[in-house]
Short mmCIF file of C-alpha atoms and ligand atoms in Angstrom, two decimals:
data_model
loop_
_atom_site.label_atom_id
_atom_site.label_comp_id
_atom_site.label_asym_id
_atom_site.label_seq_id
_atom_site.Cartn_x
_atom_site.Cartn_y
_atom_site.Cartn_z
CA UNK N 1495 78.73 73.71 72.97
CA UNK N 1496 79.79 74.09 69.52
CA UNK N 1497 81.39 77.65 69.16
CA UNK N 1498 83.61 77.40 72.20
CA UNK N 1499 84.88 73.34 72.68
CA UNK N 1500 88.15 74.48 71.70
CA UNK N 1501 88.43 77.84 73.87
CA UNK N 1502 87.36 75.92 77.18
CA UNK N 1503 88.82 76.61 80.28
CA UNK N 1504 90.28 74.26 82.59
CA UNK N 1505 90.08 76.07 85.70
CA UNK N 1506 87.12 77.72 86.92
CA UNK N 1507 86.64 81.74 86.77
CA UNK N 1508 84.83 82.65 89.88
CA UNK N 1509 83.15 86.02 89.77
CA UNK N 1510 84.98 87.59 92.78
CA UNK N 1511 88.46 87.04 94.28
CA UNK N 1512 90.60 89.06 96.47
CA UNK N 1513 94.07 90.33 95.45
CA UNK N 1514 96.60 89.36 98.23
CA UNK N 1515 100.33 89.98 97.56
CA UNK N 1516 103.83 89.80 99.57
CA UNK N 1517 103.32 93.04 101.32
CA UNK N 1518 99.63 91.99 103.39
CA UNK N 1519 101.19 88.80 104.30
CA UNK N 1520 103.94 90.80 105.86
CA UNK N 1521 101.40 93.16 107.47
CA UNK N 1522 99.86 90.25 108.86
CA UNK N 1523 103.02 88.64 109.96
CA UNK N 1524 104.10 91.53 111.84
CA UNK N 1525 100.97 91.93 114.14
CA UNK N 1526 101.64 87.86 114.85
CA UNK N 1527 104.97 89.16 115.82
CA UNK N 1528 103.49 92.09 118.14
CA UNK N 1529 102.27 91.94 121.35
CA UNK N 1530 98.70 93.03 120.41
CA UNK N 1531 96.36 90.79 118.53
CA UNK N 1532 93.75 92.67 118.94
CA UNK N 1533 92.38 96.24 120.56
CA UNK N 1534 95.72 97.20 119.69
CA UNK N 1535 97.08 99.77 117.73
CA UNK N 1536 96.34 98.87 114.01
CA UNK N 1537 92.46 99.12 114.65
CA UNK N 1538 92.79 102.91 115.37
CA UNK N 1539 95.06 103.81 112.50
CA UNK N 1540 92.74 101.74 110.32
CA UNK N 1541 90.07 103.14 111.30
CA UNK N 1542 91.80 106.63 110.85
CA UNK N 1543 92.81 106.29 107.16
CA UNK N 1544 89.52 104.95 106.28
CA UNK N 1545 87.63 107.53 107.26
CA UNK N 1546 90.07 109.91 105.95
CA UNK N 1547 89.66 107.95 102.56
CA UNK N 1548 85.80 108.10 102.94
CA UNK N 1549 85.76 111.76 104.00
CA UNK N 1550 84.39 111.11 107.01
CA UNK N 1551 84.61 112.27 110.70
CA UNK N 1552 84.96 108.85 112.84
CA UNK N 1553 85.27 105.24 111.80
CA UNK N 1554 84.34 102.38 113.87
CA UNK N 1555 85.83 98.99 112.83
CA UNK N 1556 84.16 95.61 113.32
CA UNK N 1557 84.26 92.33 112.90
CA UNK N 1558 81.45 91.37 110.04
CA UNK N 1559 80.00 93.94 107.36
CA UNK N 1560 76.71 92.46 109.45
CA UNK N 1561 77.71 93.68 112.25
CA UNK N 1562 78.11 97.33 111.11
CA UNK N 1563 74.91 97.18 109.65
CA UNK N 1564 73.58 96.18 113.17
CA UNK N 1565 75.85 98.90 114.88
CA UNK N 1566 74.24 101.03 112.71
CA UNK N 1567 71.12 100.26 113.49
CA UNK N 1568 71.87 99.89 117.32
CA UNK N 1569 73.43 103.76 117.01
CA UNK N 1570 70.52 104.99 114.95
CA UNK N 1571 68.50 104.07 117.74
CA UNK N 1572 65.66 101.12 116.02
CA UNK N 1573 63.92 99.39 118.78
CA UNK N 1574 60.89 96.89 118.52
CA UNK N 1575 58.02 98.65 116.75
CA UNK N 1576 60.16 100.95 114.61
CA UNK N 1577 59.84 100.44 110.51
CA UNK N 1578 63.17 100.78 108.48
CA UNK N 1579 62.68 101.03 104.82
CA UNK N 1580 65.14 99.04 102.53
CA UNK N 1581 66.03 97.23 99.16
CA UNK N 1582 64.83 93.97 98.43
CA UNK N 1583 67.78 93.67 95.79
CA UNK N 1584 70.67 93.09 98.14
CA UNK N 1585 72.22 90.69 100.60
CA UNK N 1586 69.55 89.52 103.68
CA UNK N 1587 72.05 91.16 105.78
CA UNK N 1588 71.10 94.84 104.91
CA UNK N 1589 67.31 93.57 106.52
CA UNK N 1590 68.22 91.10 109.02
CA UNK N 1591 70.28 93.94 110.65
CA UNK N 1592 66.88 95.72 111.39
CA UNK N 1593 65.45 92.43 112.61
CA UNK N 1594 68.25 91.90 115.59
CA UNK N 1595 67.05 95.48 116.93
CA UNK N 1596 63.11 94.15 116.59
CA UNK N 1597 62.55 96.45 114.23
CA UNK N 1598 60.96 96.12 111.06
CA UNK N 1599 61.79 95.69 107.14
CA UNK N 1600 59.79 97.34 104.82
CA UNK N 1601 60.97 96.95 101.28
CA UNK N 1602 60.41 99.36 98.98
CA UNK N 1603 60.89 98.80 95.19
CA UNK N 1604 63.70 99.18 93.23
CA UNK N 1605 64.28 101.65 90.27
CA UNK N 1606 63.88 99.93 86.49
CA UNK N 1607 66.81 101.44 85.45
CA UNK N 1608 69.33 101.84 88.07
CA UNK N 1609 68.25 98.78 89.94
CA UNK N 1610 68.72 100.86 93.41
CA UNK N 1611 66.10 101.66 95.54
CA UNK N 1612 63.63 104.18 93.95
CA UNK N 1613 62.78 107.45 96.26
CA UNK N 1614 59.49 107.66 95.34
CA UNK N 1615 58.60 104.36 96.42
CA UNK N 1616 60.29 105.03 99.64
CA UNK N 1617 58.17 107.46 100.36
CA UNK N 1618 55.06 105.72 99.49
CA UNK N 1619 56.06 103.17 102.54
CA UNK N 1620 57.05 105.75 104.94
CA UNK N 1621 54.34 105.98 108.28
CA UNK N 1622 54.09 107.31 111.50
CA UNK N 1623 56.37 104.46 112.85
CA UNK N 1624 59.46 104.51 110.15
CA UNK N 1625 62.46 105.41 111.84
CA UNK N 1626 65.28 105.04 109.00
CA UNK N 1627 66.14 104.10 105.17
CA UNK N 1628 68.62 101.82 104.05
CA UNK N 1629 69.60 102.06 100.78
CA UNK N 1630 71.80 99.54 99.61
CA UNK N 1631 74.55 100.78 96.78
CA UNK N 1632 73.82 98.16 94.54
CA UNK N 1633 77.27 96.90 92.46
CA UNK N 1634 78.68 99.79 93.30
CA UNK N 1635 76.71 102.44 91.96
CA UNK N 1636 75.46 104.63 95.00
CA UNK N 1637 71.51 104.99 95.66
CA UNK N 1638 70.28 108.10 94.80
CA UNK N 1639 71.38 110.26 97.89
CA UNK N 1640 70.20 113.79 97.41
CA UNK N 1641 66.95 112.83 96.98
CA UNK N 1642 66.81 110.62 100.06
CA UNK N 1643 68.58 112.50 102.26
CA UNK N 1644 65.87 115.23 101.07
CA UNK N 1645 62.90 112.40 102.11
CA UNK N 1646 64.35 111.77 105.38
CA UNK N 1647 64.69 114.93 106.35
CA UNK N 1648 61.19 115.79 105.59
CA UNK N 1649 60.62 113.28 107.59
CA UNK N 1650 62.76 113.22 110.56
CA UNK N 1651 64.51 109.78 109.52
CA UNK N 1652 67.93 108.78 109.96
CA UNK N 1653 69.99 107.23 106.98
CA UNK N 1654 72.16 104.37 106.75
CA UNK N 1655 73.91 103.71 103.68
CA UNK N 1656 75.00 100.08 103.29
CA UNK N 1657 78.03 100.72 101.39
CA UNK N 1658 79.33 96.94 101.20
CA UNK N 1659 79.43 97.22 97.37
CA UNK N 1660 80.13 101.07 97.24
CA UNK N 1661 83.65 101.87 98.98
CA UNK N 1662 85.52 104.31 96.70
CA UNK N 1663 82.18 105.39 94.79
CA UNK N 1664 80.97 109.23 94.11
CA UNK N 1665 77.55 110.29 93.89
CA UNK N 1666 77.83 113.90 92.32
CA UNK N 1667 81.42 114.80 93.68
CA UNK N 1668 80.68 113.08 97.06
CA UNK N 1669 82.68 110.43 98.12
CA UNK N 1670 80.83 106.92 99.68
CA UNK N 1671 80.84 107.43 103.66
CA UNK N 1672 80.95 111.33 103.34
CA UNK N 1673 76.63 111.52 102.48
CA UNK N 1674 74.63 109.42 104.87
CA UNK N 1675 74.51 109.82 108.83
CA UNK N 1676 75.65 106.50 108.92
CA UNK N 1677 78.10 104.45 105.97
CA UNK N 1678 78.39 100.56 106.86
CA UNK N 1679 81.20 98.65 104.74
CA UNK N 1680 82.00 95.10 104.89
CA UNK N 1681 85.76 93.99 104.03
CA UNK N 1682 84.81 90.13 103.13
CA UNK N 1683 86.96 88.86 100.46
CA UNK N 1684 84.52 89.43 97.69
CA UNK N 1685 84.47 93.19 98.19
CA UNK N 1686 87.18 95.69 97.12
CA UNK N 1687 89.51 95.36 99.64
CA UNK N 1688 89.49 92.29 102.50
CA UNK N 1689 90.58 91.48 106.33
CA UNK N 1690 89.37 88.05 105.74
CA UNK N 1691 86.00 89.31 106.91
CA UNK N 1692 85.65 92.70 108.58
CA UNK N 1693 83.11 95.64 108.60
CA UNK N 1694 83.28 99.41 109.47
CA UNK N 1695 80.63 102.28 110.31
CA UNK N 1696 81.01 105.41 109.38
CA UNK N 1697 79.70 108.68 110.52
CA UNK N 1698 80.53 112.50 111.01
CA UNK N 1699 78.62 112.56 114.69
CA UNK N 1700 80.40 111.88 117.69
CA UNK N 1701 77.22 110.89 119.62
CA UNK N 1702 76.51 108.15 117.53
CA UNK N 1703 80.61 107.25 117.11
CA UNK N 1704 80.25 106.99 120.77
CA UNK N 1705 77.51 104.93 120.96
CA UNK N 1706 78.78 102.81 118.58
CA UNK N 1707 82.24 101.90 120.08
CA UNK N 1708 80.60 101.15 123.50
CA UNK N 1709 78.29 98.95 121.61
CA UNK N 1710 81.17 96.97 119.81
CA UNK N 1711 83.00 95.95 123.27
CA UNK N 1712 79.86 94.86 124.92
CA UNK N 1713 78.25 98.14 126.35
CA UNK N 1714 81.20 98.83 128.35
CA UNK N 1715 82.75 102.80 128.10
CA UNK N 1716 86.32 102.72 128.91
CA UNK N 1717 86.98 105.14 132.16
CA UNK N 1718 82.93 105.03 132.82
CA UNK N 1719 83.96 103.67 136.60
CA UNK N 1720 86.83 106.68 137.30
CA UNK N 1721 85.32 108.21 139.66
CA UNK N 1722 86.01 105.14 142.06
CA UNK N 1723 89.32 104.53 139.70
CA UNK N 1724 91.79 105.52 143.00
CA UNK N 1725 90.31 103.04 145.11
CA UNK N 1726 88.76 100.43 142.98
CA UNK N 1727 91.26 100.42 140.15
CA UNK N 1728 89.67 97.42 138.15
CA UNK N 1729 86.39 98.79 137.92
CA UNK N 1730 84.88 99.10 134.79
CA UNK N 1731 80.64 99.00 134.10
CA UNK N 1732 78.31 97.86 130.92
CA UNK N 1733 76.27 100.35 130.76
CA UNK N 1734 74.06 99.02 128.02
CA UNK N 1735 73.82 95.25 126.38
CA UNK N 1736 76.71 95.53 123.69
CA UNK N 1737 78.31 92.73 121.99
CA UNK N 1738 81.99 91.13 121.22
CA UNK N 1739 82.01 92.67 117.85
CA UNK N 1740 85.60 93.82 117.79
CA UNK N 1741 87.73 93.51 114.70
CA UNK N 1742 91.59 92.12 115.46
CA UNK N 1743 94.86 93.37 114.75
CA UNK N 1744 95.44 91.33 112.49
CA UNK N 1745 92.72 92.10 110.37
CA UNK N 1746 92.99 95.87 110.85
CA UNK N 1747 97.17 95.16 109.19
CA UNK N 1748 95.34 93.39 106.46
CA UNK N 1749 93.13 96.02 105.80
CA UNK N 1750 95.56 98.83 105.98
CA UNK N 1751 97.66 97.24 103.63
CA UNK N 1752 94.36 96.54 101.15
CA UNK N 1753 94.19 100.20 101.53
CA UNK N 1754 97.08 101.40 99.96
CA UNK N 1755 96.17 99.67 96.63
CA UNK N 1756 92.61 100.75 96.59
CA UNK N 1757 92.63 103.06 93.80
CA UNK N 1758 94.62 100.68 91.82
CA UNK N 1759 91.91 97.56 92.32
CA UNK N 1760 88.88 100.29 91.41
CA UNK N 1761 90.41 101.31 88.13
CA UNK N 1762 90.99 97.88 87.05
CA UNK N 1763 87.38 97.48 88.13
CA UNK N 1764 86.19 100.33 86.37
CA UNK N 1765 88.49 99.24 82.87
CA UNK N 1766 86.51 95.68 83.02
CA UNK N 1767 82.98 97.15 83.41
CA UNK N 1768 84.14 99.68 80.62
CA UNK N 1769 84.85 96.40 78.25
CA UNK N 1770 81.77 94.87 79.35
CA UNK N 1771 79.53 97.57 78.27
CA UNK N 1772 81.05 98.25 75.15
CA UNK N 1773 80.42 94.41 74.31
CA UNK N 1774 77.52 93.35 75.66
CA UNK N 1775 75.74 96.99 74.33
CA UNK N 1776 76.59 96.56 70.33
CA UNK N 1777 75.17 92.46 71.27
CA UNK N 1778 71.60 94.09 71.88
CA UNK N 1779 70.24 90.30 74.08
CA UNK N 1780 71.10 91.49 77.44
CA UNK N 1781 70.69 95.23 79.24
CA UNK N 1782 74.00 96.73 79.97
CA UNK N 1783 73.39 98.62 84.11
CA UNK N 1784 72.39 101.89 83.88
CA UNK N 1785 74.34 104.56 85.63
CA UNK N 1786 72.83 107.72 86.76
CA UNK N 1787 74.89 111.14 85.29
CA UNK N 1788 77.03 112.60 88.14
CA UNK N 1789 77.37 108.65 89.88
CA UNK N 1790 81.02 107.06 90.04
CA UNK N 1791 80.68 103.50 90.64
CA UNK N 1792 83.58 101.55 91.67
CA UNK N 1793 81.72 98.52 90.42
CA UNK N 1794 81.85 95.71 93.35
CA UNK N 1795 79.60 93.59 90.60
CA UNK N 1796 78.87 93.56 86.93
CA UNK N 1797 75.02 91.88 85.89
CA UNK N 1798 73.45 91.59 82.84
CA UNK N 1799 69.97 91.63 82.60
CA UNK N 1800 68.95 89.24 80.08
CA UNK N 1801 66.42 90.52 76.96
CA UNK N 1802 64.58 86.88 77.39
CA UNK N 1803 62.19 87.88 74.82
CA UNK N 1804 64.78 87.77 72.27
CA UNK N 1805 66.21 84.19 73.35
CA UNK N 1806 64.87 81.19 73.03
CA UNK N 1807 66.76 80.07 76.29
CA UNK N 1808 65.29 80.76 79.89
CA UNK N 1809 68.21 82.25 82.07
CA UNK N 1810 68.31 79.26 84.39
CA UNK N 1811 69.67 77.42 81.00
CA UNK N 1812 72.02 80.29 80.25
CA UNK N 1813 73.94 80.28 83.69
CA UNK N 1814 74.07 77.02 83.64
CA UNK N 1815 75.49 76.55 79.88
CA UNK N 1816 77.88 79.29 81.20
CA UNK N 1817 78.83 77.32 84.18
CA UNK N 1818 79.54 74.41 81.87
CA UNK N 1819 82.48 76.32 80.64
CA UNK N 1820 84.11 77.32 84.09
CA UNK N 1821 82.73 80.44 83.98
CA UNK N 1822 82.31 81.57 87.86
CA UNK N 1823 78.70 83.51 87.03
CA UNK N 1824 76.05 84.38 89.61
CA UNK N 1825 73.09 85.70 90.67
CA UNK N 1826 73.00 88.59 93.07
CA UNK N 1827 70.57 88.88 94.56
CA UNK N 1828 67.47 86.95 95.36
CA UNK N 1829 65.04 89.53 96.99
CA UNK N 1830 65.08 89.43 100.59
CA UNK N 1831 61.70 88.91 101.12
CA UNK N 1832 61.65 85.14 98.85
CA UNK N 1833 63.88 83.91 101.35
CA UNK N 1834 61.95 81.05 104.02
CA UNK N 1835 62.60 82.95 107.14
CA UNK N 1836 61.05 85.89 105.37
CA UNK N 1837 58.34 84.23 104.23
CA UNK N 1838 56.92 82.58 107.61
CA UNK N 1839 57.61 86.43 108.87
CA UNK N 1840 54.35 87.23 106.47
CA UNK N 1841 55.99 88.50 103.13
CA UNK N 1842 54.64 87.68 100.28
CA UNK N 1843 55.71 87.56 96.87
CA UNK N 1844 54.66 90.33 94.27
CA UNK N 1845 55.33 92.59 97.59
CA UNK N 1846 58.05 94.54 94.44
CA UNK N 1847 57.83 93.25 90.87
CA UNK N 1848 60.51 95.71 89.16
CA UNK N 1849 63.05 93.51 92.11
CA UNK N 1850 61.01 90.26 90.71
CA UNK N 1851 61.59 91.30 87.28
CA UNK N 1852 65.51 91.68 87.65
CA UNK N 1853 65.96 88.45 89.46
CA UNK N 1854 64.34 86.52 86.95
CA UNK N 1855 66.97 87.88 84.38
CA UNK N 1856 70.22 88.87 85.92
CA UNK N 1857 73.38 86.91 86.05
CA UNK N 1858 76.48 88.24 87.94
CA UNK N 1859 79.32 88.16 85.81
CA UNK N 1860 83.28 87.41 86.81
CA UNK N 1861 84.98 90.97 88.11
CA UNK N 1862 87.89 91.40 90.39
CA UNK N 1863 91.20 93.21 89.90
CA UNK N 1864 93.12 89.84 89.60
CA UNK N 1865 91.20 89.23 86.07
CA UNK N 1866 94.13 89.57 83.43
CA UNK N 1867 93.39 90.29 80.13
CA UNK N 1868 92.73 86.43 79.20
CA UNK N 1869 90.39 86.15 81.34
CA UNK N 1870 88.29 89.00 80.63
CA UNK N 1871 88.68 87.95 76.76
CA UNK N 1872 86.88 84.73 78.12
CA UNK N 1873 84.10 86.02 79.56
CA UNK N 1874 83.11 88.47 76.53
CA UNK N 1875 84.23 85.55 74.16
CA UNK N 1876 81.54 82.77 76.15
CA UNK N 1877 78.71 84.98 76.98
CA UNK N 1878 78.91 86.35 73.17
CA UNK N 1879 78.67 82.86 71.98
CA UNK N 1880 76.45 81.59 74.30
CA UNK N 1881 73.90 84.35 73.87
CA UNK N 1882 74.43 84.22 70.27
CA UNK N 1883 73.65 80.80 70.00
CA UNK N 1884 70.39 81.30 72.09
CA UNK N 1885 68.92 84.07 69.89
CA UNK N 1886 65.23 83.65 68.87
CA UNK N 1887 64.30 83.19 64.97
CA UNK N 1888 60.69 83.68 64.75
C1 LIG E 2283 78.59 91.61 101.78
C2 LIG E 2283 77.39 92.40 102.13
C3 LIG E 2283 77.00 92.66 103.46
C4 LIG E 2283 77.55 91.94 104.66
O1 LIG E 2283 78.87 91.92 104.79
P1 LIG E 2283 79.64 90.75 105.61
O2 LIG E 2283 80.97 91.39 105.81
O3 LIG E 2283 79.68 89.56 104.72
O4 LIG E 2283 78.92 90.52 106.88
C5 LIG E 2283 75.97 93.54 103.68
N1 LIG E 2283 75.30 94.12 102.67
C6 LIG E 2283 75.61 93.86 101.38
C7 LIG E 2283 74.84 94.54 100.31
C8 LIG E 2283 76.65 92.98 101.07
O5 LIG E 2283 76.92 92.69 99.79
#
């Protein structure tokens, strides 16, 4: 590639990365150097600042962002039979979730504009067996809450947010994990702060907090068996089939120490989006994402949607010309439903053509707080050129 031989990079940019300094390794060291690994005491004060941070009432900490979104689902109650509505944009997780319970997915479009699910299509899909929405807060910018809380109330339907993308986000002065009955996050290393992997549920109702730790340490309630305690003191009883979804202590240490820097990493987040836009808006080839007025994103990913009628290059050719230069870009995501598994289930493709649409065009580019300056330079200089060079004379 002409324009940029002489910029090239020799080390590859990959579009996510998490930010560890001295201070998490020392958080981590110290559990190592405890006596608890795990159940111990960093899972409850994790749990406590998070859902301080979130504005919510209880926090439940897990091992996976999967496995909050199955907690979730567990607490909200989905059993065979039951429909749950959800994006098609997002990871598989946010419907396989509903599948472990025997529920199940029903995707309803996304919006053109915002690329999050769009209420009205929800409630086009909702019937006499739908039992909860999922919306998925796509990059970071959170679904459109008022008016689906406003749906599933209407309709007597519980709400899980899948926040994975979303932690730190406001929807009209709300904070993420303050809105929904139920706020699932997932701490993997690609999201905006890491335990290595990790998840947590949020919620403001102790019924389904309680449900929800019993669930975690396979169906067992701590003190369940006291009335025989005197005589029988090792009794405990499962009371329902739970799992071993328990975070450790170590991870919890991790993730408190993320913690302290999250408003740090989100700015930084928020100041490379900010560049982004202001580039790739003047270029006019690609559609910068649409945020809604009153929505704070704290921007887990940053897409382009490419404007393929005014390039002469397909967007397979693009990411991979943009590979070809170390750049780390991606595609996030490939609807749900296109995926084998979903496909032998009976989906079929068309099922939500604005989702279709996006795929076809979007590539994920690099973002993560670690990006200095010369790398961000990079990425504006590359996909300038690269787009440039692709534009369409007629
Ligand atoms: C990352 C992610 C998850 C799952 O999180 P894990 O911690 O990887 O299990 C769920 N939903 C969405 C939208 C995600 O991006």
């Amino acid at each position: 590639m002409e324009l940029t031989k002489n910029r090239a990079r020799s080390s590859f940019l990959p579009y996510a990365q998490q930010d560890i300094d001295e201070q998490d390794i020392k958080a981590v060291v110290d559990v190592l150097k405890s006596d608890w690994l795990t159940t111990g005491p960093k899972i409850e004060q994790f749990e406590r600042e998070m859902a301080d941070y979130c504005q919510a009432r209880y926090a439940v900490a897990v091992a996976t962002g999967t496995a909050a979104l199955h907690t979730a689902c567990y607490a909200a109650g989905i059993k065979p039979g039951d429909e749950v509505i959800t994006s098609p944009m997002t990871f598989a997780a946010s419907a396989n979730c509903i599948l472990y319970q025997g529920g199940k997915p029903v995707f309803a479009d996304i919006d053109p504009t915002t690329y999050n699910i769009d209420p009205e299509q929800i409630e086009r899909k909702i019937t006499a067996r739908t039992k909860a929405i999922i919306p998925v807060d796509y990059t970071g910018q959170p679904a459109e809450l008022d008016r689906i809380k406003e749906i599933a109330q209407r309709h007597q339907l519980l709400v899980i947010e899948d926040a994975a993308h979303s932690l730190g986000a406001e929807f009209k002065g709300q904070k993420v994990g303050s809105m929904a009955e139920l706020t699932t996050l997932s701490f993997h290393p690609a999201k905006h702060i890491t335990c290595g992997e990790g998840g947590m549920v949020l919620t403001d109702n102790n019924q389904l907090y309680n449900k929800m730790k019993q669930f975690r340490t396979h169906g067992i309630i701590k003190g369940s068996a006291s009335e025989n305690c005197n005589q029988e003191p090792w009794l405990y009883h499962q009371q329902v089939l739970g799992y071993n979804y328990r975070m450790t202590d170590l991870q919890a240490a991790l993730g408190l120490s993320q913690l302290k820097k999250i408003d740090s990493f989100i700015s930084r987040r928020r100041e490379i989006a900010a560049r982004y836009n202001d580039t790739f808006s003047e270029l006019d080839l690609v559609e910068i994402p649409a945020q809604l007025s009153g929505s704070n994103s704290s921007w887990h990913l940053y897409i382009i949607k490419l404007k393929l009628e005014k390039l002469k290059a397909g967007r397979k050719e693009i990411f991979n010309t943009l590979r070809q230069e170390n750049l780390g870009v991606n595609v996030h995501f490939i609807p749900v439903y296109y995926h084998p598994y979903y496909q032998k289930l009976g989906y079929k493709k068309g099922l939500c053509p604005v989702a279709e649409d996006l795929y076809e065009r979007l590539i994920t580019l690099p973002l993560f707080p670690k990006m200095i300056e010369h790398d961000v330079d990079y990425v504006v200089d590359i996909v300038t050129a690269v787009l440039r060079e692709n534009i369409l004379v007629r």
